[in-house]
Tab-separated table of C-alpha atoms in Angstrom:
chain	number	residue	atom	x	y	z
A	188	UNK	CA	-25.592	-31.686	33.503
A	189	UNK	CA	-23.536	-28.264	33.474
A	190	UNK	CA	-22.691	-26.821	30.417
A	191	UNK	CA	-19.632	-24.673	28.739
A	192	UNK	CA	-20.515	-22.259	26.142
A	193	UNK	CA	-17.245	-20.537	24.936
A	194	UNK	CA	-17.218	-17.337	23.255
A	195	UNK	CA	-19.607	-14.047	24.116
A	196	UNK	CA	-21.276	-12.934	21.282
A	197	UNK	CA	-24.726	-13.376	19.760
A	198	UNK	CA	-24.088	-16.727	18.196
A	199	UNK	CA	-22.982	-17.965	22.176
A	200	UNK	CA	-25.949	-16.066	23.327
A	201	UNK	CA	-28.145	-18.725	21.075
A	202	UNK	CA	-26.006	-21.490	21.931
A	203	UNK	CA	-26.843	-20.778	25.431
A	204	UNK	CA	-30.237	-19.921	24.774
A	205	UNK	CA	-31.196	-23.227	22.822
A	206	UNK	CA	-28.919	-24.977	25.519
A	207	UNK	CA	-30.859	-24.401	28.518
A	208	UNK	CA	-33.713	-25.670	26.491
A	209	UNK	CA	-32.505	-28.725	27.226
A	210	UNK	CA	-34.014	-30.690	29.943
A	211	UNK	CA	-31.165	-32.730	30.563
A	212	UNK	CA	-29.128	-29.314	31.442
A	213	UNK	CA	-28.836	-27.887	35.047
A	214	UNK	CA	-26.155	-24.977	34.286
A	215	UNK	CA	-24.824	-23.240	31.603
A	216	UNK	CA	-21.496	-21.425	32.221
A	217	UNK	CA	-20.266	-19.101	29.523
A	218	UNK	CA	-16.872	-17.720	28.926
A	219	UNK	CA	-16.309	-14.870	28.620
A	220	UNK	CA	-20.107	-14.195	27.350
A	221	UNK	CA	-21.867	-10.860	27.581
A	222	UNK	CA	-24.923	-9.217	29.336
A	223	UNK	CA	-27.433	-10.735	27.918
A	224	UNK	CA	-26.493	-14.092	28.611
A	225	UNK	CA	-25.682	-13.020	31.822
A	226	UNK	CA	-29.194	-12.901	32.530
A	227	UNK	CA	-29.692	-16.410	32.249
A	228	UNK	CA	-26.561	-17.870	32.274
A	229	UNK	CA	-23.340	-17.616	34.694
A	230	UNK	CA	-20.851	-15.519	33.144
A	231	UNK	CA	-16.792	-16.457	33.459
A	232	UNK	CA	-13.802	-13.909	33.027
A	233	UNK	CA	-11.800	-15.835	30.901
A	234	UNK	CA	-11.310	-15.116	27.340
A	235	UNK	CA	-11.799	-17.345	24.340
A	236	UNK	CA	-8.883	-17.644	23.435
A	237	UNK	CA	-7.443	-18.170	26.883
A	238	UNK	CA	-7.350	-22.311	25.949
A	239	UNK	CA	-5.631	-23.178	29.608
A	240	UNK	CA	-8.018	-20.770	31.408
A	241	UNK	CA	-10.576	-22.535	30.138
A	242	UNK	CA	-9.439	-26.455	30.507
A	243	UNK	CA	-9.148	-25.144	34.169
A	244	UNK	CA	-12.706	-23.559	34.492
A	245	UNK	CA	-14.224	-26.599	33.051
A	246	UNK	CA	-12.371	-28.741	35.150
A	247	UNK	CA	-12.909	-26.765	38.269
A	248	UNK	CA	-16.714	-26.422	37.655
A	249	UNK	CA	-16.766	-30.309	36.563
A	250	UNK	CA	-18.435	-29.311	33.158
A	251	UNK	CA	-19.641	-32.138	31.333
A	252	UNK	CA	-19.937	-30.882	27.541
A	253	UNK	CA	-18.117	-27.762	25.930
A	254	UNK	CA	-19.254	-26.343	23.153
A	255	UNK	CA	-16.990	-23.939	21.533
A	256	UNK	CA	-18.712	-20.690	19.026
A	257	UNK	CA	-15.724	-19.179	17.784
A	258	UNK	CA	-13.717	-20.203	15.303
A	259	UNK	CA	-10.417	-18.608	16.898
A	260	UNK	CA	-10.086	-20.908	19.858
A	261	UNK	CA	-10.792	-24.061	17.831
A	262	UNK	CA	-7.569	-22.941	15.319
A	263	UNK	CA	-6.033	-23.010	18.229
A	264	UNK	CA	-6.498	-26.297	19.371
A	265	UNK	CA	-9.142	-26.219	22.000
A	266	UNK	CA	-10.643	-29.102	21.166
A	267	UNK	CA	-7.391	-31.189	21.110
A	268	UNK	CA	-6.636	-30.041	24.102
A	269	UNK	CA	-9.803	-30.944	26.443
A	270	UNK	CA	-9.565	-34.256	24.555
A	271	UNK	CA	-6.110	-34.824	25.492
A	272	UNK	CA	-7.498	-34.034	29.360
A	273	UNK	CA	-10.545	-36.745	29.083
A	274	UNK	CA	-13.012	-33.387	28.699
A	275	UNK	CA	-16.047	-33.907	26.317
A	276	UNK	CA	-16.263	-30.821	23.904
A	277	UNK	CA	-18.180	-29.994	20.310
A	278	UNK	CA	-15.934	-29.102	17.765
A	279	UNK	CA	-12.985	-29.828	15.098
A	280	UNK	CA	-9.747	-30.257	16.223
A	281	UNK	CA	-7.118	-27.622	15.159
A	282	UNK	CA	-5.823	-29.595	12.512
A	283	UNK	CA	-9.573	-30.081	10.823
A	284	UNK	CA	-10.586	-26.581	11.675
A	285	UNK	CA	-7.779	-25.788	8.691
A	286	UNK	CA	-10.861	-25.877	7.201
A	287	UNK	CA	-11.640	-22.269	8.131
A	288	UNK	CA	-8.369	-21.269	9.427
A	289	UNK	CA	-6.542	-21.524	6.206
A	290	UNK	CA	-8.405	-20.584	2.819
A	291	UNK	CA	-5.322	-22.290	1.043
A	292	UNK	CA	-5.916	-25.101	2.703
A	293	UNK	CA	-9.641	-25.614	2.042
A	294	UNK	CA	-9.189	-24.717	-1.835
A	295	UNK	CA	-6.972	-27.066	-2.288
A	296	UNK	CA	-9.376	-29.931	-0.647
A	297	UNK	CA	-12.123	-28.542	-2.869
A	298	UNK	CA	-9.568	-28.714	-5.735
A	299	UNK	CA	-8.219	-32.623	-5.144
A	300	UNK	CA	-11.881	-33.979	-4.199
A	301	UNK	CA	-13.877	-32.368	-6.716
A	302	UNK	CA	-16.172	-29.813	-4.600
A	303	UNK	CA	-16.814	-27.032	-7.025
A	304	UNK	CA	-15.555	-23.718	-5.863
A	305	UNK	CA	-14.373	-20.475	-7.850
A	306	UNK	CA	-11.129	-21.295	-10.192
A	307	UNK	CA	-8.187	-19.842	-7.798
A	308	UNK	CA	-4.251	-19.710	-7.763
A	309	UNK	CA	-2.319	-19.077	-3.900
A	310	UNK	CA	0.390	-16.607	-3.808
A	311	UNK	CA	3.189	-15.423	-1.148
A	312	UNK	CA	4.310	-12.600	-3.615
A	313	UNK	CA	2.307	-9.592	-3.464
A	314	UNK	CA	4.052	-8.683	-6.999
A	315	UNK	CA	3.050	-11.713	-8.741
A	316	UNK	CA	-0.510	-12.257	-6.914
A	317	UNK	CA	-0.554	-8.530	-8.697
A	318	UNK	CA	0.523	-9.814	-11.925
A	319	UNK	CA	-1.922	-12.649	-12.179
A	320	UNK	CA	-4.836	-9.884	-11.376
A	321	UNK	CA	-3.531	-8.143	-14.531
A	322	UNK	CA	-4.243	-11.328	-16.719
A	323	UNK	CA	-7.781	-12.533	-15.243
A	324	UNK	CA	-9.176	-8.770	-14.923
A	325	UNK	CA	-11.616	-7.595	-12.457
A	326	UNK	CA	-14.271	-8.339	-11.248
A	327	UNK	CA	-11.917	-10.693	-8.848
A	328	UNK	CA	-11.767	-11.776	-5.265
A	329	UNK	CA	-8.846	-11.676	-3.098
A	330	UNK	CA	-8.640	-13.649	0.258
A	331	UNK	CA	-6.185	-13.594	3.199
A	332	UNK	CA	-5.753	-17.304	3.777
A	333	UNK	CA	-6.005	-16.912	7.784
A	334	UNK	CA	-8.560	-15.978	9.805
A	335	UNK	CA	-9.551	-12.698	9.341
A	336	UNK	CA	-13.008	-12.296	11.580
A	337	UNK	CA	-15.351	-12.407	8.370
A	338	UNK	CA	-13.425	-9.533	7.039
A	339	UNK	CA	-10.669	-11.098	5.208
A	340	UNK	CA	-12.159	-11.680	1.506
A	341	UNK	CA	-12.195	-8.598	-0.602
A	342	UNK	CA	-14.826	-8.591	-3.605
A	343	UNK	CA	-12.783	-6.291	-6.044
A	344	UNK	CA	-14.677	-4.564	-8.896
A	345	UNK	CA	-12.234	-2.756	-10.608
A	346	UNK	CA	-8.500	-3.696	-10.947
A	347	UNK	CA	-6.971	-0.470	-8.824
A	348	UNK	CA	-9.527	-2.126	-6.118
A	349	UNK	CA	-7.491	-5.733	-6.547
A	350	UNK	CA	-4.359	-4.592	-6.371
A	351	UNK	CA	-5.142	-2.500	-2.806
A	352	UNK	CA	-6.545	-5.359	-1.958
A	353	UNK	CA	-2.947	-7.336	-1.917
A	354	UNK	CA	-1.490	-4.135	-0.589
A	355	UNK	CA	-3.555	-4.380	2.771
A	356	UNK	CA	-3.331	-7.975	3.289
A	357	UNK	CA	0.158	-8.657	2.083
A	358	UNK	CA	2.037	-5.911	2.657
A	359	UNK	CA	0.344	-2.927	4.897
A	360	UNK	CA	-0.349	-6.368	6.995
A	361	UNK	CA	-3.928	-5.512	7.899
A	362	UNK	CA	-4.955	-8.724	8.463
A	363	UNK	CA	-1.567	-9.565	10.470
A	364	UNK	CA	-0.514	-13.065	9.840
A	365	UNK	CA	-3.624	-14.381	7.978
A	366	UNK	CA	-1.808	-12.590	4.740
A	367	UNK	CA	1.355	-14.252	4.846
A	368	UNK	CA	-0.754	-16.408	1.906
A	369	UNK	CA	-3.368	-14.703	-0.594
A	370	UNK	CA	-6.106	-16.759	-2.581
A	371	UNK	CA	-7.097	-15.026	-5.752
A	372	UNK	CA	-9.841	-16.249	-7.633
A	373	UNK	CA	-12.436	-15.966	-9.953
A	374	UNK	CA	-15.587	-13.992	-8.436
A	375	UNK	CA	-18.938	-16.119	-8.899
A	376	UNK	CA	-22.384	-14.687	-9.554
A	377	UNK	CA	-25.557	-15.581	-8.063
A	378	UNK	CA	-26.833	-15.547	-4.329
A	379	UNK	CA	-25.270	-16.564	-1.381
A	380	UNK	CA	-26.782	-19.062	0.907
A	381	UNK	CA	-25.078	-20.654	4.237
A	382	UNK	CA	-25.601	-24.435	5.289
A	383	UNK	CA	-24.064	-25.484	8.531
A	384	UNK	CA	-24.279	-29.426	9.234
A	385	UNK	CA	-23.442	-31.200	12.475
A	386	UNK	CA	-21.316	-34.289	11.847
A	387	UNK	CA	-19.585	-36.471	13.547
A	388	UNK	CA	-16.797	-37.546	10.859
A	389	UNK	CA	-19.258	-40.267	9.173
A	390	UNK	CA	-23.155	-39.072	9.375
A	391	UNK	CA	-24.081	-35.469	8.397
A	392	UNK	CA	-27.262	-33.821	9.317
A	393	UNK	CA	-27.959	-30.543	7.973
A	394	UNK	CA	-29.905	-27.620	9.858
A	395	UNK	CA	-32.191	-25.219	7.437
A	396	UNK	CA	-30.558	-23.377	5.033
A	397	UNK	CA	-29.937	-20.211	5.769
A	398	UNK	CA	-29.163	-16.435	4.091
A	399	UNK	CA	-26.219	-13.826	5.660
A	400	UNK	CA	-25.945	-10.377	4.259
A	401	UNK	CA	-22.516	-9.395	5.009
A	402	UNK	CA	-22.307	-5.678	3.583
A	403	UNK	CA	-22.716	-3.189	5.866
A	404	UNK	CA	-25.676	-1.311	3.698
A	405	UNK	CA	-28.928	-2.007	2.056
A	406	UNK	CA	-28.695	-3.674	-1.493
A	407	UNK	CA	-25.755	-5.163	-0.554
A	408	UNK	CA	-23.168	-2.185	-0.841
A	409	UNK	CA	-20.061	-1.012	1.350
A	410	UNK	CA	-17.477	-2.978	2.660
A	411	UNK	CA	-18.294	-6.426	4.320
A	412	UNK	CA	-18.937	-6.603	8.169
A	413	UNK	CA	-19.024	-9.846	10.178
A	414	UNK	CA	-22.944	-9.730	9.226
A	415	UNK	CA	-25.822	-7.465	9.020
A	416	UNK	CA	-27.981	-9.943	9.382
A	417	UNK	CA	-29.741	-13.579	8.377
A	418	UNK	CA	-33.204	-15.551	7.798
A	419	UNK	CA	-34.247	-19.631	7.532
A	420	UNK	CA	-35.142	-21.064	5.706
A	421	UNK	CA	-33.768	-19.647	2.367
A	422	UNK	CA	-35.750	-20.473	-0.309
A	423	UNK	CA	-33.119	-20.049	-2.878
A	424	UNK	CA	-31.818	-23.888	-1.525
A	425	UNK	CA	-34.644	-25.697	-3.081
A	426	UNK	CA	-35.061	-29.521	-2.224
A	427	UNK	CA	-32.964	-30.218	-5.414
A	428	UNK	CA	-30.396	-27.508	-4.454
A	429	UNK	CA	-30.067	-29.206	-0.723
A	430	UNK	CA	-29.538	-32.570	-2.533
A	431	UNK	CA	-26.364	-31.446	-4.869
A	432	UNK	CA	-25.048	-29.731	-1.889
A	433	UNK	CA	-25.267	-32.986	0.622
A	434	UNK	CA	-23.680	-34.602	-2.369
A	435	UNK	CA	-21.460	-32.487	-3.974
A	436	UNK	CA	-19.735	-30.327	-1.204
A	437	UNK	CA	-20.828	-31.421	2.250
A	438	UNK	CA	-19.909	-35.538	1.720
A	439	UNK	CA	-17.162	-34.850	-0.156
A	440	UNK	CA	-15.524	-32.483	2.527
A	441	UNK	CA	-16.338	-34.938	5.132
A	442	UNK	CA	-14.825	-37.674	3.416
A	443	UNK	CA	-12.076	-36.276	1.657
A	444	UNK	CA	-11.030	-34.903	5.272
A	445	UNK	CA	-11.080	-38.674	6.828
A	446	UNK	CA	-8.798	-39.806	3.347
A	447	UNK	CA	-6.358	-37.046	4.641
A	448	UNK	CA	-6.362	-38.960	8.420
A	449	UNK	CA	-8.546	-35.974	9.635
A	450	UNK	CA	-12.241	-36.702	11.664
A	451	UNK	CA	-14.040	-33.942	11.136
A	452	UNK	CA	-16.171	-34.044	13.846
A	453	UNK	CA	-18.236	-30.289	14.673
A	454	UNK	CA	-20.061	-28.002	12.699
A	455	UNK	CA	-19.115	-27.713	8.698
A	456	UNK	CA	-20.636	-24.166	7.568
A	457	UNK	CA	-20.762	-24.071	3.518
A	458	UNK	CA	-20.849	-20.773	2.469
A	459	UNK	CA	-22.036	-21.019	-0.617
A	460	UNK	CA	-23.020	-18.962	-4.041
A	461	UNK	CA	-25.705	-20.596	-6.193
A	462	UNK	CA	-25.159	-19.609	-9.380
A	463	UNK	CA	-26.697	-20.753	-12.551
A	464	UNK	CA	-24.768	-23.876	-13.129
A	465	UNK	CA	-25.358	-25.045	-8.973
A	466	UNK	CA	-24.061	-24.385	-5.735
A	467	UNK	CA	-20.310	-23.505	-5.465
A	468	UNK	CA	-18.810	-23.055	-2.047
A	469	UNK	CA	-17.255	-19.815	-1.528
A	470	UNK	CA	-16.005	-20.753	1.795
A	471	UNK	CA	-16.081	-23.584	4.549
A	472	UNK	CA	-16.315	-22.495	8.162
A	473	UNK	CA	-15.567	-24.752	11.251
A	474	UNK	CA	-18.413	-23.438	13.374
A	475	UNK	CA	-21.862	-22.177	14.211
A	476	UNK	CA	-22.696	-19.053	11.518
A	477	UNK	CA	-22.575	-15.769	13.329
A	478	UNK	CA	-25.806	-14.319	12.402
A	479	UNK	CA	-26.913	-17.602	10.898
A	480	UNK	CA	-27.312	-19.592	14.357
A	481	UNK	CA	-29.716	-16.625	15.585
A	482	UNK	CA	-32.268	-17.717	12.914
A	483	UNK	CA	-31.579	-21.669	12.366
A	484	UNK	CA	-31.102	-22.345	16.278
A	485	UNK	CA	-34.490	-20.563	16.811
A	486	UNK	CA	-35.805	-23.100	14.160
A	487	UNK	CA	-35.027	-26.004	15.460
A	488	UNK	CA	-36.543	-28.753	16.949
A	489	UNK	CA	-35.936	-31.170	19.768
A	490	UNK	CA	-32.664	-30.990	21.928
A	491	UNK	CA	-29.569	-29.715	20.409
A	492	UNK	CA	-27.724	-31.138	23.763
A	493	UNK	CA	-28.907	-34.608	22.813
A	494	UNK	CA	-27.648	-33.686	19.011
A	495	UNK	CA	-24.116	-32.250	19.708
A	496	UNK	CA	-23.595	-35.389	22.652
A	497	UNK	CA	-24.344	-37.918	19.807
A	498	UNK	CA	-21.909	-36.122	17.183
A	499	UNK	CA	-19.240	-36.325	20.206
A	500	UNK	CA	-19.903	-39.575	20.727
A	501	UNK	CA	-19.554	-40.964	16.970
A	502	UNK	CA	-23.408	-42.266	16.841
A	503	UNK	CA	-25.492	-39.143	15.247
A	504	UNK	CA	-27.082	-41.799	12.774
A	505	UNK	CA	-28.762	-42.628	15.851
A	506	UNK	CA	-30.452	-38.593	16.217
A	507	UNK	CA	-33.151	-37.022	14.427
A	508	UNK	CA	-32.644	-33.412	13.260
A	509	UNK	CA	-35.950	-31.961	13.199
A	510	UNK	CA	-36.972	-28.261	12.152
A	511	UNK	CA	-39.687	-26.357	12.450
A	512	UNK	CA	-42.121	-25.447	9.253
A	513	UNK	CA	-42.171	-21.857	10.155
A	514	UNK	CA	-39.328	-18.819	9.237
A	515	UNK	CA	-37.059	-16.573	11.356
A	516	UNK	CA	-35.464	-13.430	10.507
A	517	UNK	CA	-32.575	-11.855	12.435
A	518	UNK	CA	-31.656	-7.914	12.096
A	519	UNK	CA	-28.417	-6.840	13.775
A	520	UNK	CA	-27.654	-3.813	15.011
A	521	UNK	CA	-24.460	-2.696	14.900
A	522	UNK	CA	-22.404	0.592	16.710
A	523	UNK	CA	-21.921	3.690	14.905
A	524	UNK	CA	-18.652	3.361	12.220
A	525	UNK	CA	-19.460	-0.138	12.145
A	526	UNK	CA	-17.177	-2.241	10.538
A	527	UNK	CA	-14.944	0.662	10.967
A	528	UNK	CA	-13.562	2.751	14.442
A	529	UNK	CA	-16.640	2.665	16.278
A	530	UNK	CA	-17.283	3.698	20.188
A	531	UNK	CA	-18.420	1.468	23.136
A	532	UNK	CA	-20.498	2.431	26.697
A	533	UNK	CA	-23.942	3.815	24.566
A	534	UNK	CA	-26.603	3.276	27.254
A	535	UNK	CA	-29.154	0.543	24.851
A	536	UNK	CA	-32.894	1.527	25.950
A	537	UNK	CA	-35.685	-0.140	24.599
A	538	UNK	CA	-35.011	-3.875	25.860
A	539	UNK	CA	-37.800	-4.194	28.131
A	540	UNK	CA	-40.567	-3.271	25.896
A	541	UNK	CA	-39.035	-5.832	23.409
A	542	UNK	CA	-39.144	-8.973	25.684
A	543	UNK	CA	-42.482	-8.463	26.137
A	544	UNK	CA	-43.270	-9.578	22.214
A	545	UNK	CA	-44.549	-13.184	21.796
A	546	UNK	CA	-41.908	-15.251	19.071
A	547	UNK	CA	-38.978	-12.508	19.564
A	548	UNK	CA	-35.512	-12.748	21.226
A	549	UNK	CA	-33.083	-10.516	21.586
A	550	UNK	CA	-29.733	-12.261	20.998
A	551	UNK	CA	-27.062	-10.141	23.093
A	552	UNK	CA	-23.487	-9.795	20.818
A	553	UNK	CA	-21.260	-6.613	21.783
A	554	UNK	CA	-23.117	-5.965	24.955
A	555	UNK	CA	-21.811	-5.350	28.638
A	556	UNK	CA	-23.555	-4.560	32.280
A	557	UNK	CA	-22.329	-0.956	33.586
A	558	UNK	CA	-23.523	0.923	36.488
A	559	UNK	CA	-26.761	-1.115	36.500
A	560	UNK	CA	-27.636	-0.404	32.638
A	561	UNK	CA	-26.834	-2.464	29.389
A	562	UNK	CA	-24.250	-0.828	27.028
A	563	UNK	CA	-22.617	-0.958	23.860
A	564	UNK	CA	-19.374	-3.228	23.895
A	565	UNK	CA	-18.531	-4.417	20.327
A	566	UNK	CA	-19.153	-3.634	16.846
A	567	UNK	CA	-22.514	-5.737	16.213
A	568	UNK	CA	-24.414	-5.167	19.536
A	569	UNK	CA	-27.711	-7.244	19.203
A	570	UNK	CA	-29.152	-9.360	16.999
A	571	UNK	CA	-33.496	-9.055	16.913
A	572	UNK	CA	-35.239	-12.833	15.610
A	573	UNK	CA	-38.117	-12.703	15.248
A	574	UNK	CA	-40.541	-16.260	14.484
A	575	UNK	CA	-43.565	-16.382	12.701
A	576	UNK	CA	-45.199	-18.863	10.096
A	577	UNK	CA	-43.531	-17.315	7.011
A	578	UNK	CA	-40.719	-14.838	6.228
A	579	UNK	CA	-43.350	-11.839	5.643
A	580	UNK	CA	-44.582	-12.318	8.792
A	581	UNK	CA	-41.022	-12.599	10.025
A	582	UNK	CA	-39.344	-9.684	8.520
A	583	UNK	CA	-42.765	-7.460	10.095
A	584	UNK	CA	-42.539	-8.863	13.085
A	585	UNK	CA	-38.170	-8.612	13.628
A	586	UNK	CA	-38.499	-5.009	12.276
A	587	UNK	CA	-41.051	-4.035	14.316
A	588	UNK	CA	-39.101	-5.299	17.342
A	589	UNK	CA	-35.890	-3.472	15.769
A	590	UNK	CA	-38.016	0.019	15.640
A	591	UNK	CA	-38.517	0.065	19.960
A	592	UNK	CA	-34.583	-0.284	20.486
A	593	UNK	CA	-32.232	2.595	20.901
A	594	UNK	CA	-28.799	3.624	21.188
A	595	UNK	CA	-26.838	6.494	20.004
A	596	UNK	CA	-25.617	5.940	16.644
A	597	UNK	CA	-27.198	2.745	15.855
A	598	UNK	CA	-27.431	1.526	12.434
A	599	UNK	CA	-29.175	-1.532	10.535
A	600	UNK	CA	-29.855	-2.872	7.514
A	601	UNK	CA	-33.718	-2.413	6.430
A	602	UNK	CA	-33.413	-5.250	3.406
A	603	UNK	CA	-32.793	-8.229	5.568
A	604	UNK	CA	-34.836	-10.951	3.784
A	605	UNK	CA	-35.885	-9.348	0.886
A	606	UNK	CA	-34.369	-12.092	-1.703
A	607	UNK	CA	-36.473	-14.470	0.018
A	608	UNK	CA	-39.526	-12.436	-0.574
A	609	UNK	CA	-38.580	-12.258	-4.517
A	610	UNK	CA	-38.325	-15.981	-4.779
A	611	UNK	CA	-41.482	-16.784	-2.834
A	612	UNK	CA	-42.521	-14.241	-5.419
A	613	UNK	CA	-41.893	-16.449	-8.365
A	614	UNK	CA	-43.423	-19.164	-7.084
């Protein structure tokens, strides 16, 4: 069967990556992808959000399943779309990817079908989302309700921080339309954790949990980036922890989504914060976690083609979702002035030496092919995974990968997994 992957970052590099893995698959096409998955995959000009370009390249190459990595093209009704031309594709339609398109939206689900979240209140006036700061004090969290590429929630620890918060989104408009609508609301303590499940509107099967670290610096300071990196399993979602969330927030969503006359049929991402009195979800997200996938993909078992066909199809009672016992840990490496200005075409060097190294991949995200070398293209450039039996073992073995790359002005975090090594500490 041939394949559509859409999207070109390092998430669509382990789509395609897990994808051809798959001995049912013959081609993968990827649009627009980058140059790493050029190397084993056949790379289309057409952008991801280009939603007719792409109905015609999958109907041109005859593609027989599309799965789709962003979460841009799915707001914008890719799915629907293909549907409505008799194309099979993986994803929520654009009026269940409101899920992650619209942050008033999902809070307001959590609110009517009980999913515990942070306490939050929605305003369109910057002067009385200001007001309402005043009363709750800081610390507080302030959210663009669009889509904001990961960079739309602003953790606020003092209340001059808050308030310039609602000045960028609202009214200096950084965030364009996604701050027509703010969400502020309370800010939770504990530690994040990320569980995406593939569903197909009735059965829900979870992949391992897994652990982001979205500031840009070690310990977790300076402003958020799309990711600085991830690891699976998390031990912080114990077996009891897994069990409230299936319960609590992932069944709930699903369901309460079908009593709205929505089929939620895709990947539902709970970002969550586990704080002392269990797992609230910060967030939901309508796709594959972007660094998450580069560690849980890695992880799992079996045929995710046979997987995402059976959630398409309505029947993934009928699947097993297996994963490995062992860990992964990804470290991304991101441009210089990363998540701010940065600049593209560094010549990478190193990349060779690193695919020689048993149980490590290097996942391809802002990358591109000039004059015969690999270069810098985007903000996060690569993501290293590295799989071993533990996360020890894991974290050595990605870092050690990490230390034989190089491009000028490359930066990483050197703390990826380190809350897992606390907890496995405890135990």
């Amino acid at each position: 069967m041939k394949v559509l992957v859409v999207g070109g970052g390092g998430r669509e590099h382990a789509l395609v990556w897990k994808v051809l893995r798959s001995p049912q698959v013959d081609e993968v096409i990827a649009a627009p992808g980058n140059a790493g998955i050029g190397e084993v995959a056949r790379c289309a000009e057409v952008k991801a959000e280009d939603i007719e370009g792409l109905l015609r390249l999958a109907q041109d190459e005859k593609v027989d399943l599309t799965i789709v990595g962003p979460e841009a093209p799915l707001a914008l009704g890719i799915v629907d779309r293909f549907q409505g031309a008799g194309l099979r594709i993986f994803g929520p339609t654009e009026e269940a990817a409101k899920i992650e398109s619209s942050k008033v939206f999902a809070k307001e689900l959590m609110a009517k079908y009980g999913i515990p979240t942070a306490e939050f209140q929605v305003f369109d006036n910057p002067q009385k989302a200001r007001e309402y700061i005043r009363k709750m004090g800081a610390p507080i969290v302030v959210k663009a309700d669009g889509l904001a590429a990961g960079k739309g929630s602003i953790v606020c620890g003092t209340l001059e921080e808050a308030y310039r918060a609602v000045e960028r989104i609202m009214e200096e408009r950084e965030f364009g339309d996604a701050g027509d609508l703010v969400v502020v609301e309370e800010c939770l303590v504990g530690e994040e954790a990320s569980i995406l499940a593939i569903t197909d509107g009735e059965a829900i099967k979870p992949l391992l949990p897994s652990q982001d670290h979205k500031p840009v610096y070690d310990g977790d300071k300076g402003p958020n980036t799309g990711g600085m990196g991830a690891y699976a399993p998390a031990p912080v979602v114990t077996g009891e922890v897994a069990e409230v969330v299936m319960k609590r927030v992932l069944r709930p969503a699903i369901e309460g989504m079908a009593k709205e006359g929505i089929l939620y049929r895709g990947v539902l991402y709970a970002g969550l914060m586990i704080t002392e009195e269990g797992p609230r979800v910060l967030e939901f997200n309508c796709r594959f976690g972007d660094p998450e996938s580069q560690a849980v993909l890695p992880l799992l078992e079996g045929d995710l083609v046979e997987i995402l066909e059976a959630a398409v199809e309505g029947r993934l009672r009928e699947v097993e979702v297996r994963n490995s016992d062992g860990a992964a840990v990804c470290v991304v490496l991101a441009s210089g002035g990363y998540p701010g200005k940065y600049e593209k075409g560094k010549v990478i060097e190193g990349l060779e030496e690193v695919e020689t190294m048993s149980d490590v991949v290097v996942f391809h995200a802002g990358t591109a092919r000039r004059d015969g070398e690999i270069v810098t293209d985007g903000g996060r450039v690569l993501g290293v995974t590295a799989v071993a039996p533990d996360i020890p073992k894991a974290i050595e073995r990605a870092y050690e990968a990490v230390g034989k790359v190089r491009f000028e002005g490359m930066h990483y975090r050197r703390d990826i997994g380190q809350k897992a090594l606390r907890h496995l500490g405890e135990r």
